[in-house]
Amino acid sequence: SPPAPRVICWFRTDLRVHDSPALHAALALAPACLYPVWCWDPHYVRTAPVAPNRWRFLLECQRDLSAALTRLNPAQRLFVLREAPTTLLPKLFAAWNITHLVFERDTDTSYGALRDAEIVEKARNAGVQVVTAAGRTLWDPVDITREAGGKPTMSLTAFMKAAKKLGDPAKPLDAPTSLPDPGDLTLSFEHAPPSSDTDINAPHRRGHGDQSYVALAGPGGDFSVPTLEELGIPASAATTPHQGGETIALQHLAKLIADPKYIATFEKPKTAPTAFEPASTTLLSPHLHFGSLSVRRFLHDVQNATAKHTGKKSSPPTNLPGQLYFRDMYFAAQHAVGPAFGCELGNPVVRYIPWHLPSTDTGYTVDSLEAHAWFVRWAWGLTGFPFVDALMRQLRAEGWIHHLGRHMAACFLTRGGAYVHWERGAAVFAELLLDHEPACNAGNWMWLSCTAFFAQYYRVYSPVAFGKKWDPEGTFIRRYVPELAEYSNKWIYEPHRAPREEQRKAGCVVRALEEGGKNSGDVYYPAPMFDFAERREVCLAGMKEAYKVGVHGDDARVVNGTARDA
Ligand code: FAD
C-alpha cells in the first residue's frame, strides 16, 4: 500500500484557516503528518520596494495564522523558514520525507508564476505530488478567460457575462476543527544561503543581500515569525493603524454585516473619500490581499446580510458584490494579458499617451524635468493642493486611502494635472499600499489615466471642488496636513489664496517650496506647484490629440515612436 501522506501545506496568499481550499485539500489527503510552512523569500525582503507598513501587516497575519493552527493542535504552528522556496522546498521534501505539496494557486503572472513553475518541476523530480487549489478570487481567472473566449475582460459587463456561464462562486468552506501533528522537524541539511546561488539567469533569484537574518528556523531555531527588526526594519517605521490577521478580519467583517442596511444599500459612489475613523467603505482590501479574509466568505456574508434587509437594495456595479466583481475582473484581465498587464510596453490593451517622459529616458526636456519634480512632490504630499497632499500623506502614513481618493490622486498625477506616466504613480502605490494587488493596481491606474477600461478623459477631478463636495469643513485635510489645521473653512482647500494676515493668524504661511527651508523656525505650506486650471487645459488638449491618433500598446512605438525609442 502507498505510504501514508506526509504533506507540506505551503501558505502564501491565504493566511487563514477559514475557507482555505488549500488547507482543505491538504486535510482531504488524510495525512499522517502535516507541515504548515511559510518560506521567507529573501528576494522579497531585500529587493521588493515594500513600505514597512505592509511588512508589519504581513507579520501580523502570520502570527495570527500560527496561533490559529496551534489552537487546532498544540503541536502545530506556522513553520516559518528563512530561505527562498525554490531552494528550500526540495531540501524539505527529502528531510521530511514529503509525499505531497499543497498550495493555493497564485494569480501573479510574473514572479509568482515563475517561482511556482520551478517548484512544481522540482517537486515532480522528487516524486512529490503537487495539489493546487483556487481560492484567491471568486472565480478562477483561468476559467473566466476561457469563458470570455481568451479575451481580457475589459468591462464589468464582459466579466459578468463570462462569470454567469460558470455559475455562482463556490460556497465558503468551514475552518477545520483539528489538525494532524507535524512529523519530525529535524533540518538535517546545510542551510545554503541564497547568495551562494549562482544561477543569475533566474530573474526571481537576483539581488540577494547579506545573510545575517537567514538562520533557517529563526534566531531561536523555533520556526518563529520574524520581527520587523529581524527583517532589518525598525519597528517605528511602521505607522499604520490598520492591523493584520484573520481574527481581526473576521471580527471586522462581523461588525459590518451586523448592519444589514449598510451592507444592502452600499453604493460606492456615495461613500466619502474624506471619511476616516471609520472609513466609509469596508477597508477589508488589505485582508483580501493577504488572504486573512476569504473573498468567498466576504461575498457570502454580504449576500446573507443583504437578504435580511427589507428595504430598497443597491445593485452591481455600485454595491458590495459589484466591488468584489471588479476585483475579479482585473485578476481575469491580467491573466489573459499576462505580465505586460502591469506596464505599457507589450501591453495590448493599453492606449499610448505621450506622457512626460519617465526619468529613466534620455533626452530630457525642460518640461519633463519639471514634471519629474511634480511627481516627487505628489509622492510626498507636497503639491500645494491640500486635498491631494492629505491623501498622499494618509497613504504614506497608513497604507490605505479610499477608492475615490485614489481616483483623485491618480487623475491628478496623470491626465488631470501633471501629465506624468501612470506607471510611475502605480509604482508609488505599489510600494505604499497595504492592499497592493498587481492586477487591481495596474488596472485601476489604466482606468484613471484613461489608457484602458475608461475613456472619458474630459471628466477631470478638481483638487478643490471634489474634496469640498464631501468635506466642506476640510476635516480630512486638518487631520493629514496638520500645519493647515487652524485655517478657516473658507481657505482650507486653497490656503495660498488667504491674505497673508490670515495665513499668519493660522500659524502657517504659504511659500514656494524652494523658499520654505530658508526661514527655519516658522511653519509653512508649499504654494501650488502649478496653476490647476491651466494644467487641466493642457492635459485635455494632450489627451484629445492622443485619442485622435488612437493607438494601443506596442503599435504606439511604431506610429508615435521617436522619443520613446531612445
Ligand atoms: P470596498 O469599497 O469596501 O470594496 C470591497 C472590496 O472590493 C475591496 O476590499 C476590494 O477588494 C474590492 N474592490 C473595490 N473596488 C475595487 C476596484 N476598483 N478594483 C478592484 N477591487 C476593488 N485595490 C486593491 O485591492 N489593490 C490595489 O492595489 C488597488 N490599487 C488601486 C489603484 C488606484 C489608482 C485605484 C483608483 C484603485 C485601486 N484599488 C486597489 C481599488 C480600490 O480603490 C480598493 O480596492 C478599495 O479602495 C479598497 O477599500 P475597501 O476594502 O474599503 O473597498
Short mmCIF file of C-alpha atoms and ligand atoms in Angstrom, two decimals, residues 262 266 268 279 281-286 288-289 298 320 323-324 326-328 330 400-404 406-407 410 429 433 435-438 440-442 444-445 448, ligand 1:
data_model
loop_
_atom_site.label_atom_id
_atom_site.label_comp_id
_atom_site.label_asym_id
_atom_site.label_seq_id
_atom_site.Cartn_x
_atom_site.Cartn_y
_atom_site.Cartn_z
CA TYR A 262 -25.27 49.45 5.43
CA PHE A 266 -23.92 50.29 -0.07
CA LYS A 268 -19.61 53.07 -3.80
CA ALA A 279 -13.71 54.83 6.73
CA THR A 281 -16.08 51.66 2.82
CA THR A 282 -15.22 48.29 4.38
CA LEU A 283 -11.41 48.65 4.49
CA LEU A 284 -11.18 44.91 4.02
CA SER A 285 -8.88 45.12 0.98
CA PRO A 286 -5.61 44.52 2.90
CA LEU A 288 -8.19 40.16 0.89
CA HIS A 289 -4.67 40.83 -0.32
CA PHE A 298 -16.87 38.12 2.23
CA LEU A 320 -20.56 45.45 -2.43
CA GLN A 323 -16.85 45.82 -5.83
CA LEU A 324 -15.72 42.22 -5.47
CA PHE A 326 -14.35 44.47 -10.12
CA ARG A 327 -11.55 42.81 -8.20
CA ASP A 328 -12.12 39.54 -10.05
CA TYR A 330 -8.91 42.83 -13.00
CA TRP A 400 -4.72 52.81 2.70
CA ILE A 401 -6.84 55.50 1.08
CA HIS A 402 -10.43 55.42 -0.11
CA HIS A 403 -11.18 54.45 -3.69
CA LEU A 404 -12.30 57.95 -4.70
CA ARG A 406 -7.18 57.04 -5.24
CA HIS A 407 -9.20 58.43 -8.17
CA ALA A 410 -4.21 59.15 -9.86
CA PHE A 429 1.05 52.94 -4.86
CA LEU A 433 -0.49 50.32 -0.28
CA ASP A 435 -3.63 46.10 -0.24
CA HIS A 436 -1.27 46.30 -3.21
CA GLU A 437 -2.53 43.87 -5.81
CA PRO A 438 -0.63 43.97 -9.11
CA CYS A 440 -6.01 45.82 -9.36
CA ASN A 441 -3.38 48.50 -9.06
CA ALA A 442 -2.34 48.45 -12.73
CA ASN A 444 -7.18 50.98 -11.86
CA TRP A 445 -4.25 53.17 -12.91
CA LEU A 448 -7.89 56.59 -14.11
P1 FAD B 1 -14.78 48.43 -0.57
O1 FAD B 1 -15.42 49.56 -1.28
O2 FAD B 1 -15.29 48.10 0.77
O3 FAD B 1 -14.89 47.19 -1.55
C1 FAD B 1 -14.79 45.84 -1.11
C2 FAD B 1 -13.68 45.13 -1.85
O4 FAD B 1 -13.93 45.14 -3.24
C3 FAD B 1 -12.33 45.76 -1.68
O5 FAD B 1 -11.74 45.36 -0.47
C4 FAD B 1 -11.60 45.30 -2.91
O6 FAD B 1 -11.07 44.01 -2.73
C5 FAD B 1 -12.69 45.22 -3.94
N1 FAD B 1 -12.69 46.41 -4.79
C6 FAD B 1 -13.42 47.53 -4.62
N2 FAD B 1 -13.20 48.40 -5.62
C7 FAD B 1 -12.31 47.84 -6.43
C8 FAD B 1 -11.69 48.25 -7.64
N3 FAD B 1 -11.96 49.40 -8.24
N4 FAD B 1 -10.79 47.42 -8.19
C9 FAD B 1 -10.50 46.23 -7.62
N5 FAD B 1 -11.07 45.79 -6.49
C10 FAD B 1 -11.97 46.58 -5.91
N6 FAD B 1 -7.48 47.71 -4.85
C11 FAD B 1 -6.69 46.71 -4.39
O7 FAD B 1 -7.20 45.77 -3.77
N7 FAD B 1 -5.34 46.72 -4.57
C12 FAD B 1 -4.72 47.74 -5.24
O8 FAD B 1 -3.51 47.70 -5.41
C13 FAD B 1 -5.52 48.81 -5.71
N8 FAD B 1 -4.96 49.88 -6.35
C14 FAD B 1 -5.76 50.90 -6.82
C15 FAD B 1 -5.20 51.98 -7.52
C16 FAD B 1 -5.98 53.00 -7.99
C17 FAD B 1 -5.36 54.14 -8.74
C18 FAD B 1 -7.36 52.99 -7.76
C19 FAD B 1 -8.25 54.09 -8.27
C20 FAD B 1 -7.94 51.93 -7.10
C21 FAD B 1 -7.17 50.86 -6.62
N9 FAD B 1 -7.74 49.76 -5.94
C22 FAD B 1 -6.93 48.75 -5.50
C23 FAD B 1 -9.20 49.60 -5.89
C24 FAD B 1 -9.92 50.18 -4.67
O9 FAD B 1 -9.57 51.52 -4.51
C25 FAD B 1 -9.64 49.41 -3.38
O10 FAD B 1 -9.86 48.04 -3.57
C26 FAD B 1 -10.59 49.88 -2.29
O11 FAD B 1 -10.49 51.26 -2.10
C27 FAD B 1 -10.27 49.15 -1.01
O12 FAD B 1 -11.01 49.66 0.06
P2 FAD B 1 -12.20 48.84 0.72
O13 FAD B 1 -11.76 47.50 1.11
O14 FAD B 1 -12.80 49.71 1.76
O15 FAD B 1 -13.20 48.73 -0.53
#
